[in-house]
XYZ file of C-alpha atoms in Angstrom:
692
model
C -57.605 166.927 -58.327
C -60.447 166.534 -55.886
C -59.567 162.858 -55.425
C -55.947 163.746 -54.706
C -57.006 166.321 -52.130
C -59.387 163.842 -50.559
C -56.651 161.217 -50.357
C -54.273 163.758 -48.785
C -56.889 164.698 -46.198
C -57.403 161.043 -45.373
C -53.648 160.493 -45.172
C -53.209 163.502 -42.862
C -56.151 162.315 -40.805
C -54.641 158.865 -40.328
C -51.244 160.385 -39.570
C -52.722 162.649 -36.907
C -54.720 159.757 -35.475
C -51.574 157.648 -35.465
C -49.638 160.367 -33.642
C -52.478 160.849 -31.131
C -52.657 157.092 -30.561
C -48.888 156.959 -29.981
C -49.112 159.856 -27.522
C -51.963 158.103 -25.703
C -50.008 154.873 -25.484
C -46.911 156.775 -24.341
C -48.868 158.508 -21.570
C -50.341 155.199 -20.438
C -46.926 153.541 -20.574
C -45.341 156.323 -18.495
C -48.026 156.076 -15.810
C -47.909 152.280 -15.584
C -44.075 152.202 -15.583
C -43.943 154.811 -12.813
C -46.538 152.864 -10.858
C -44.569 149.613 -11.193
C -41.317 151.415 -10.356
C -42.617 152.712 -7.047
C -44.229 149.349 -6.320
C -40.836 147.690 -6.805
C -39.177 150.364 -4.674
C -41.718 149.753 -1.909
C -41.086 145.991 -1.870
C -37.337 146.595 -1.937
C -37.562 148.846 1.159
C -39.630 146.206 2.972
C -37.184 143.452 1.985
C -34.193 145.610 2.944
C -35.656 146.381 6.365
C -36.516 142.732 6.987
C -32.965 141.732 6.066
C -31.562 144.397 8.387
C -33.836 143.231 11.181
C -32.745 139.604 10.725
C -29.103 140.719 10.854
C -29.767 142.763 13.976
C -31.455 139.787 15.628
C -28.454 137.581 14.789
C -26.072 140.192 16.220
C -28.144 140.468 19.401
C -28.209 136.679 19.779
C -24.451 136.477 19.280
C -23.954 139.248 21.816
C -26.181 137.472 24.336
C -24.274 134.226 23.707
C -20.921 135.955 24.334
C -22.210 137.608 27.506
C -23.641 134.339 28.804
C -20.433 132.480 27.982
C -18.363 135.157 29.725
C -20.510 135.051 32.844
C -20.549 131.276 33.019
C -16.773 131.188 32.968
C -16.902 132.703 36.412
C -18.612 129.496 37.591
C -16.872 126.164 37.979
C -18.078 122.751 36.879
C -17.606 120.518 39.897
C -17.293 116.769 39.912
C -19.961 114.885 41.783
C -20.146 111.310 42.953
C -22.831 109.495 40.967
C -24.189 107.945 44.156
C -25.029 111.411 45.459
C -27.255 112.247 42.504
C -30.977 112.112 43.161
C -32.159 110.046 40.194
C -35.794 110.565 41.062
C -35.399 114.345 40.799
C -33.659 114.011 37.461
C -36.402 111.842 35.977
C -39.182 113.956 37.424
C -37.475 116.937 35.840
C -37.080 115.149 32.525
C -40.395 113.352 31.975
C -42.826 116.293 31.827
C -40.936 117.589 28.793
C -41.492 114.431 26.787
C -44.847 114.102 25.011
C -44.426 110.352 24.987
C -41.873 108.118 26.729
C -41.723 104.325 26.343
C -40.842 102.694 29.652
C -40.781 99.162 28.378
C -42.570 97.031 25.848
C -45.539 97.063 28.169
C -45.900 100.674 29.361
C -45.830 104.192 27.899
C -45.872 107.548 29.743
C -47.919 110.299 28.116
C -47.548 113.922 29.125
C -50.735 115.973 29.134
C -50.277 119.226 27.163
C -51.804 121.520 29.739
C -50.538 123.714 32.551
C -51.781 124.647 36.001
C -54.200 127.307 34.771
C -56.177 124.506 33.163
C -56.389 122.488 36.394
C -55.832 124.321 39.654
C -53.175 126.441 41.294
C -51.496 123.321 42.711
C -51.069 121.282 39.540
C -48.491 121.774 36.843
C -48.846 118.695 34.684
C -50.573 115.393 34.506
C -49.033 112.136 33.321
C -50.901 109.129 32.027
C -49.228 105.759 32.273
C -50.707 103.249 29.877
C -50.162 99.564 29.322
C -49.034 99.060 25.741
C -51.820 97.925 23.439
C -52.241 99.181 19.871
C -56.004 99.518 19.933
C -55.991 100.827 23.473
C -53.350 103.479 22.833
C -54.884 104.737 19.602
C -58.013 105.545 21.577
C -55.885 107.095 24.317
C -53.932 109.349 21.981
C -57.182 110.461 20.338
C -58.584 111.414 23.760
C -55.423 113.315 24.685
C -55.628 115.350 21.483
C -59.064 116.697 22.473
C -59.565 120.021 24.237
C -60.056 118.719 27.771
C -59.596 121.252 30.519
C -59.448 119.286 33.736
C -58.096 115.990 34.978
C -61.653 115.046 36.042
C -62.798 115.456 32.447
C -59.950 113.260 31.231
C -60.616 110.533 33.805
C -64.327 110.571 32.981
C -63.549 110.280 29.285
C -61.177 107.364 29.906
C -63.826 105.603 31.955
C -66.524 106.104 29.310
C -64.225 104.719 26.609
C -63.553 101.697 28.822
C -59.806 101.956 28.527
C -58.081 99.448 30.776
C -54.607 99.509 32.323
C -54.504 103.287 32.257
C -53.506 105.359 35.262
C -53.486 109.145 35.700
C -50.663 110.486 37.857
C -50.886 114.105 39.086
C -47.620 115.996 39.284
C -47.472 118.941 41.644
C -45.444 122.110 41.321
C -42.251 120.286 42.216
C -42.763 117.710 39.463
C -42.742 114.847 41.985
C -44.085 111.444 41.121
C -43.180 108.107 42.609
C -42.306 105.209 40.304
C -42.127 101.552 41.035
C -38.634 100.036 41.272
C -39.150 98.237 37.950
C -40.194 101.453 36.172
C -37.414 103.409 37.836
C -34.707 100.984 36.735
C -36.045 100.999 33.164
C -35.989 104.798 33.067
C -32.460 104.902 34.445
C -31.251 102.403 31.907
C -32.871 103.991 28.849
C -33.038 107.735 29.599
C -30.438 108.558 32.211
C -27.860 110.105 29.849
C -30.516 112.088 27.983
C -32.209 113.308 31.167
C -28.929 114.812 32.423
C -29.090 117.410 29.633
C -32.059 119.234 31.080
C -31.508 121.919 33.715
C -33.042 121.192 37.082
C -34.713 124.186 38.685
C -35.309 124.024 42.390
C -36.675 127.165 43.992
C -34.360 130.026 43.028
C -31.481 127.738 42.019
C -30.702 126.103 38.694
C -28.376 123.133 38.266
C -26.835 121.622 35.123
C -25.251 118.186 34.796
C -22.921 116.768 32.203
C -21.107 113.481 31.704
C -17.529 113.466 30.407
C -15.037 110.583 30.348
C -17.236 108.482 32.603
C -17.385 111.260 35.231
C -20.331 113.468 36.143
C -20.013 117.215 36.716
C -22.527 119.824 37.814
C -22.837 123.591 37.566
C -25.122 125.425 39.945
C -26.407 128.990 39.577
C -27.986 130.367 42.705
C -30.759 132.921 42.416
C -30.665 132.247 38.657
C -33.615 134.478 37.775
C -31.878 137.594 39.099
C -28.622 136.471 37.497
C -30.186 136.044 34.062
C -32.196 139.250 34.362
C -29.009 141.184 35.097
C -27.157 139.412 32.315
C -29.730 139.982 29.603
C -30.700 143.499 30.662
C -28.390 145.788 28.761
C -28.718 148.941 26.652
C -26.750 147.161 23.932
C -29.933 145.373 22.942
C -32.465 147.436 21.045
C -35.357 148.887 23.010
C -37.934 146.915 21.038
C -36.270 143.587 21.793
C -36.356 141.337 24.798
C -34.497 138.108 25.474
C -35.423 134.836 27.124
C -33.956 131.369 27.701
C -35.526 127.966 27.071
C -34.272 124.430 27.574
C -33.887 122.010 24.609
C -37.293 120.657 25.613
C -38.635 124.218 25.017
C -39.300 124.876 28.718
C -38.875 128.517 29.763
C -35.892 129.024 32.034
C -35.997 132.814 31.965
C -38.566 135.260 30.590
C -39.432 138.891 31.488
C -42.985 137.661 32.028
C -42.457 135.403 35.032
C -45.789 133.560 34.683
C -44.286 131.702 31.741
C -41.492 130.150 33.809
C -41.891 126.411 34.165
C -44.045 125.859 31.068
C -42.903 124.992 27.558
C -43.609 126.288 24.055
C -45.954 123.363 23.321
C -48.163 124.269 26.253
C -48.024 127.969 25.428
C -48.983 127.338 21.793
C -51.979 125.233 22.865
C -53.204 127.917 25.248
C -52.707 130.746 22.733
C -53.815 128.606 19.761
C -50.736 129.820 17.895
C -49.823 127.481 15.014
C -46.542 129.270 14.317
C -45.407 128.818 17.898
C -46.384 125.132 17.832
C -44.382 124.665 14.626
C -41.399 126.377 16.279
C -41.694 124.147 19.353
C -41.687 120.989 17.173
C -38.709 122.223 15.176
C -36.615 123.019 18.271
C -37.675 119.894 20.137
C -37.170 117.346 17.365
C -34.314 118.754 15.273
C -32.349 120.839 17.798
C -31.101 123.351 15.166
C -28.174 125.635 15.999
C -30.239 128.647 14.853
C -33.890 129.074 14.087
C -36.125 132.002 13.122
C -39.891 132.132 13.160
C -42.809 134.497 13.308
C -45.075 134.969 16.304
C -48.616 136.259 15.902
C -48.682 137.964 19.307
C -45.824 138.179 21.755
C -46.491 138.096 25.460
C -45.326 141.602 26.333
C -46.798 143.758 23.602
C -49.389 141.570 21.810
C -47.779 142.521 18.507
C -46.637 140.520 15.517
C -42.995 139.646 16.148
C -39.960 137.871 14.788
C -38.466 135.208 17.057
C -34.845 134.177 16.916
C -33.324 131.158 18.703
C -29.652 130.303 19.099
C -28.345 127.106 20.680
C -25.868 127.667 23.487
C -23.486 124.723 23.399
C -21.736 125.181 26.754
C -24.873 124.181 28.591
C -27.902 122.819 26.714
C -30.273 125.743 26.284
C -31.574 128.143 23.665
C -31.183 131.904 23.808
C -34.342 133.450 22.383
C -34.991 136.980 21.243
C -38.151 138.820 20.226
C -38.106 141.739 17.818
C -41.295 143.598 17.066
C -41.909 143.097 13.362
C -43.674 146.412 13.014
C -40.852 148.375 14.592
C -38.566 147.524 11.699
C -40.928 149.359 9.381
C -41.291 152.461 11.544
C -37.690 153.525 10.861
C -38.388 153.758 7.104
C -42.021 154.820 7.352
C -41.450 158.075 5.394
C -39.928 156.192 2.421
C -42.584 153.482 2.577
C -45.400 156.015 2.682
C -44.017 158.027 -0.237
C -43.507 154.937 -2.424
C -46.976 153.580 -1.693
C -48.650 156.916 -2.330
C -46.863 157.485 -5.620
C -47.594 153.919 -6.720
C -51.335 154.341 -6.061
C -51.487 157.860 -7.566
C -49.730 156.874 -10.795
C -51.847 153.742 -11.143
C -54.961 155.876 -10.642
C -53.704 158.277 -13.309
C -53.144 155.309 -15.604
C -56.724 154.109 -15.052
C -58.118 157.612 -15.471
C -56.125 158.253 -18.641
C -57.221 154.940 -20.140
C -60.853 155.709 -19.276
C -60.854 159.226 -20.728
C -58.859 158.300 -23.854
C -61.287 155.510 -24.702
C -64.448 157.225 -23.492
C -66.297 156.886 -26.825
C -65.925 153.156 -27.381
C -65.338 151.792 -23.851
C -67.873 149.213 -22.621
C -69.812 149.441 -19.350
C -68.086 146.279 -18.120
C -64.688 147.965 -18.438
C -66.061 151.128 -16.823
C -67.352 149.065 -13.880
C -63.999 147.287 -13.585
C -61.971 150.534 -13.698
C -64.330 152.239 -11.228
C -64.186 149.233 -8.884
C -60.372 149.171 -8.977
C -60.227 152.926 -8.372
C -62.582 152.726 -5.374
C -60.427 149.924 -3.965
C -57.296 152.050 -4.540
C -58.882 154.989 -2.716
C -59.813 152.801 0.256
C -56.261 151.387 0.305
C -54.888 154.915 -0.032
C -56.880 156.183 2.945
C -55.945 153.116 5.000
C -52.232 153.515 4.208
C -52.282 157.221 5.035
C -54.045 156.488 8.288
C -51.596 153.731 9.246
C -48.435 155.574 8.174
C -49.456 158.805 9.878
C -50.021 156.856 13.066
C -46.556 155.312 12.887
C -44.983 158.685 12.073
C -46.554 160.179 15.165
C -45.297 157.294 17.322
C -41.812 157.818 15.953
C -41.777 161.466 17.039
C -42.504 160.730 20.680
C -39.645 161.002 23.178
C -40.545 158.130 25.444
C -39.138 157.277 28.859
C -39.616 153.514 28.920
C -37.065 152.195 31.431
C -34.791 153.103 34.326
C -31.803 153.751 32.064
C -33.736 156.287 29.969
C -35.046 157.933 33.137
C -31.637 158.201 34.792
C -30.138 159.533 31.572
C -32.781 162.283 31.366
C -32.241 163.268 35.009
C -28.474 163.364 34.584
C -28.577 165.316 31.291
C -30.900 167.984 32.720
C -29.250 168.075 36.176
C -32.430 167.027 37.944
C -33.115 164.924 41.018
C -35.965 162.684 42.128
C -38.835 164.202 44.068
C -41.467 161.480 44.414
C -41.667 158.047 42.797
C -45.169 157.278 41.577
C -47.071 154.235 40.393
C -50.080 155.024 38.272
C -53.009 152.990 37.016
C -55.876 154.480 35.033
C -59.153 152.731 35.856
C -61.562 154.495 33.492
C -61.667 157.112 30.712
C -64.804 158.902 29.589
C -65.020 161.693 27.028
C -67.197 164.611 28.126
C -67.948 166.981 25.220
C -65.248 167.674 22.637
C -62.281 168.553 24.856
C -63.074 167.225 28.328
C -62.068 163.820 29.671
C -63.186 162.277 32.935
C -60.462 160.068 34.413
C -60.445 157.783 37.445
C -57.360 155.957 38.644
C -55.057 154.880 41.446
C -51.777 156.545 42.341
C -49.085 155.385 44.760
C -46.104 157.273 46.110
C -43.988 157.640 49.231
C -45.883 158.884 52.269
C -42.856 160.959 53.310
C -42.477 163.850 52.612
C -46.180 164.419 53.200
C -47.439 166.174 50.122
C -49.456 165.238 47.081
C -48.773 165.003 43.408
C -50.244 168.037 41.648
C -52.098 167.758 38.305
C -51.867 171.272 36.772
C -54.298 170.676 33.870
C -57.119 169.229 35.973
C -60.264 171.377 35.862
C -61.832 169.371 38.674
C -60.003 167.026 41.031
C -60.755 164.897 44.069
C -58.895 162.083 45.806
C -59.165 159.830 48.828
C -56.723 157.541 50.610
C -57.477 153.828 50.307
C -54.308 152.460 51.938
C -51.199 153.638 53.770
C -48.530 151.191 54.944
C -44.816 150.438 54.662
C -44.123 154.089 53.837
C -46.357 153.955 50.696
C -49.639 155.810 50.349
C -52.252 154.593 47.884
C -54.955 156.987 46.696
C -57.848 156.826 44.313
C -58.524 159.951 42.260
C -61.217 161.419 40.058
C -60.469 164.311 37.726
C -61.878 166.236 34.819
C -59.101 166.997 32.382
C -59.369 169.585 29.621
C -57.361 168.733 26.507
C -56.940 170.458 23.168
C -57.894 167.596 20.855
C -57.624 167.770 17.073
C -60.705 166.574 15.232
C -60.008 167.871 11.737
C -59.045 164.361 10.523
C -62.311 162.838 11.785
C -62.989 159.889 11.554
C -59.309 159.052 10.999
C -57.902 161.113 13.842
C -55.762 160.112 16.789
C -55.381 162.032 20.033
C -53.183 162.007 23.106
C -54.415 162.468 26.652
C -51.498 163.973 28.564
C -51.677 163.582 32.328
C -49.155 166.116 33.659
C -47.754 165.676 37.175
C -45.770 168.054 39.359
C -44.364 167.931 42.886
C -43.563 170.638 45.378
C -39.880 170.311 44.689
C -40.274 171.266 41.011
C -38.846 174.765 41.592
C -35.707 173.252 43.168
C -34.928 171.075 40.162
C -36.816 168.028 41.460
C -39.241 165.947 39.376
C -41.874 163.324 39.949
C -40.569 160.082 38.392
C -42.307 156.824 37.373
C -41.618 153.524 39.124
C -40.531 150.946 36.515
C -40.067 148.027 38.925
C -43.317 146.352 37.870
C -42.728 146.907 34.164
C -40.713 144.594 31.893
C -37.444 145.940 30.576
C -37.562 147.669 27.206
C -41.291 148.189 27.564
C -43.087 149.474 24.468
C -45.944 151.941 24.397
C -48.156 149.279 22.794
C -48.028 147.202 25.976
C -50.377 149.811 27.514
C -48.663 149.950 30.908
C -50.464 152.020 33.529
C -53.889 151.115 32.104
C -56.292 148.606 33.587
C -56.576 145.622 31.231
C -60.374 145.552 30.965
C -60.805 149.331 30.580
C -63.769 150.366 28.409
C -63.153 153.057 25.784
C -66.291 154.084 23.961
C -65.465 154.989 20.347
C -61.668 154.771 20.756
C -58.914 152.172 20.495
C -55.904 152.159 22.783
C -52.689 152.494 20.756
C -50.269 152.776 23.632
C -49.072 154.595 26.724
C -45.741 156.130 27.607
C -44.032 158.481 30.034
C -42.284 161.663 28.978
C -41.141 164.965 30.461
C -42.160 168.532 29.683
C -39.434 171.124 30.038
C -40.988 174.329 31.421
C -37.652 175.991 32.119
C -34.064 174.895 32.709
C -34.959 174.121 36.305
C -38.635 173.196 36.046
C -39.722 169.897 34.484
C -42.945 167.950 34.828
C -43.675 164.255 34.359
C -46.308 163.388 31.734
C -48.219 160.132 31.422
C -49.449 159.953 27.815
C -52.389 157.877 26.619
C -52.379 157.506 22.854
C -55.841 156.870 21.354
C -57.135 156.166 17.863
C -60.701 156.652 16.712
C -62.665 153.406 16.309
C -63.885 153.445 12.698
C -67.002 151.283 13.105
C -69.331 153.876 14.623
C -68.295 156.788 12.299
C -68.578 154.461 9.293
C -72.164 153.518 10.135
C -73.269 156.990 11.221
C -71.370 159.210 8.767
C -69.459 157.472 5.986
C -72.130 154.959 4.972
C -74.795 157.676 4.402
C -72.273 159.600 2.267
C -71.747 156.619 -0.055
C -75.484 155.893 -0.190
C -76.227 159.511 -1.202
C -73.388 159.314 -3.751
C -75.033 156.204 -5.231
C -78.404 157.953 -5.366
C -76.879 160.920 -7.237
C -75.461 158.430 -9.745
C -78.917 156.832 -9.976
C -80.457 160.206 -10.901
C -77.861 160.631 -13.674
C -78.552 157.133 -14.982
C -82.279 157.907 -15.345
C -81.562 160.804 -17.702
C -82.033 159.390 -21.213
C -81.386 160.635 -24.720
C -84.360 162.369 -26.361
C -86.308 162.680 -23.090
C -85.028 166.042 -21.955
C -88.472 167.257 -20.866
C -89.539 164.180 -18.933
C -86.834 164.102 -16.235
C -86.601 167.747 -15.183
C -89.180 167.705 -12.420
C -88.024 164.302 -11.177
C -84.361 165.360 -11.149
C -85.143 168.651 -9.426
C -87.319 166.997 -6.785
C -84.874 164.162 -6.114
C -81.879 166.498 -5.978
C -83.704 168.854 -3.603
C -84.521 165.957 -1.288
C -80.956 164.704 -1.368
C -79.672 168.258 -0.863
C -81.606 168.631 2.392
C -80.540 165.121 3.448
C -76.896 166.114 2.984
C -77.453 169.330 4.985
C -79.088 167.432 7.856
C -76.391 164.742 7.821
C -73.595 167.318 7.908
C -75.365 169.331 10.602
C -75.698 166.197 12.724
C -72.001 165.485 12.251
C -71.054 169.031 13.324
C -73.278 168.762 16.398
C -71.667 165.488 17.468
C -68.131 166.808 16.985
C -68.273 170.196 18.679
C -65.351 171.951 17.015
C -64.792 175.105 14.965
C -62.448 173.288 12.579
C -63.391 171.958 9.186
C -63.443 168.167 9.429
C -62.047 165.705 6.915
C -65.570 164.348 6.452
C -66.909 167.853 5.743
C -65.109 167.765 2.392
C -67.073 164.620 1.490
C -70.264 166.639 1.971
C -68.847 169.488 -0.109
C -68.263 166.932 -2.876
C -71.904 165.810 -2.596
C -73.104 169.424 -2.877
C -70.965 169.881 -5.992
C -72.224 166.673 -7.623
C -75.848 167.542 -6.884
C -75.336 170.986 -8.390
C -73.646 169.516 -11.491
C -76.528 167.047 -11.891
C -79.218 169.750 -11.692
C -77.358 172.120 -14.026
C -76.715 169.318 -16.519
C -80.455 168.556 -16.709
C -81.400 172.211 -17.196
C -78.742 172.794 -19.841
C -79.812 169.588 -21.589
C -83.500 170.658 -21.486
C -82.736 173.978 -23.107
C -80.321 172.313 -25.556
C -77.253 174.147 -24.288
C -75.384 170.862 -24.037
C -75.735 167.575 -25.897
C -76.707 164.284 -24.268
C -73.228 162.860 -24.921
C -71.806 165.131 -22.203
C -74.252 163.720 -19.653
C -73.510 160.233 -20.965
C -69.761 160.808 -20.496
C -70.428 162.175 -17.009
C -72.152 158.870 -16.181
C -69.083 156.967 -17.397
C -66.559 158.923 -15.333
C -68.811 159.513 -12.287
C -67.347 156.917 -9.925
C -63.760 157.381 -11.039
C -64.027 161.176 -10.733
C -65.693 161.003 -7.289
C -63.160 158.568 -5.852
C -60.208 160.447 -7.363
C -61.439 163.709 -5.804
C -61.684 161.911 -2.437
C -58.062 160.859 -2.927
C -57.073 164.503 -3.559
C -59.041 165.612 -0.473
C -57.161 163.059 1.623
C -53.846 164.308 0.255
C -54.815 167.883 1.144
C -55.964 167.085 4.688
C -52.869 165.064 5.506
C -50.621 167.715 3.866
C -48.742 165.171 1.783
């Protein structure tokens, strides 16, 4: 009977263990499946948005093509007598685009891949004409591939290498170079038809040639820059896009940033050291695709990662290009992206935690270290994602006035009229105490009517006139601005400095308005307009600037220039976060030193060490509170509260162990879950602070 009962007990025991094991596996499976589900959902959202963005780019390119085609139909191709064509101009227009052009069996023309900034203000390109010789030209091409900044450097290098039959020809801004009759005739014979394809830009005019049925026709667009700007400036294109035109040789014909006009993508890629742009230039130049898409590390207007789209315009040989800010495609779905990422990380953390706790008895220290390491990485990723997504969410909420159309629409909707038109440039920003900012800058506005722009939030203000001519007054100002900054997310916080401006006509429904004439169309806040380029911001990063309006009443509105700042993490990490993690490691070290059977040996050591660490934490937190003068509880304060709790748990554990109130296994288990528990609590703190 006893044997039967014993067997039944064993059977029940194994059954219960089997059920428990199944439950454990089910819990783990649920957590990992949920984690993978939200990971898949996240990647689907990203893919979906990228697909939508590509489609939008294609639509914008097609729209630009239709508009360009429609406008060009208003111009007529006119026949021209071939004798009246200036061949020299055509070849001088054509040659700088070609990296290498064979004149004959004896001579080759090499284009230097540099622009005027590399030489002087007077030089656009250099051309080297070399007598054909295999050994000679291998050396030459090797020299030309080096980073040489001036023509003097190149000539010196050529001389040192003892290269013969090599001549450097400087081409000025008009691309003029004189060829011998022999060279000229060779060029005409071999490259005349090809050279006709490239638009010739002379001053403000642009001319196209084409050859049909043995006849030559030309199309001329006068004041082409203004024409193209008007054509491609339209609210139908998205605000985060801008368009440009390049020739088949990749030379810029039109771009919102006028300094780029006259150079090509090859030159631009060399200056910017952008491999993606160089690859794009090669693809367009060599293969002439009808459509091409690429990625740009930093675009010229916003310095952001972008998607570039190119579409060949067949009527006249050129490419319509479009830039779409890659990041902007994500902003529209930032709420979904954030939720999916958070849930993915949380469920994966729960999976790791469940696995750790369920196997606490037999789990090895290697697995514990691996799980703890993964969890710490997840927490860091979690904090980074929250920080990034919150930033993008804030940017999405802003009502920005970024161009003339948006400005005029706001004025018309609110039945307002213009008071003064201002140009603003901030020269310096300096934080004084927690909520005071010292600002210096330059402001311009009409000198008539004779009154100033009023800054209502300025605690202290002074200004002086530095120039007054052509009906425009230029003043330099110094002010102390008091702002209500939020520091509770420190060191992950962002803040906005709002420079409010009013005019005397505010009570009559008039507003101070920004002057957008010097800004590119569709300007983004990340382009930091209105801020001096080399401005120094101690402890902060510039996220962007934008104009907006504050509605005080139906009649009263004020212009606001907003400066969006994000805390630089390096200084807070060194001064605040790093000590927290060091103290956390030391607390873990104290726990590690507690050994089984030595309950009396570690009490004094643990008490002394914990007391020292306790006062260190107090001093560190006190220093933090002194530096950030605010009455709010800071995000980092909760880290210190966690340290207090862990120190208290450590001390109590030792005392309870000494007086045999708890067994050593509980302390041993605490060691095993220490890093996972600490990092998971930090994750929960972050969730609480960001109200997710």
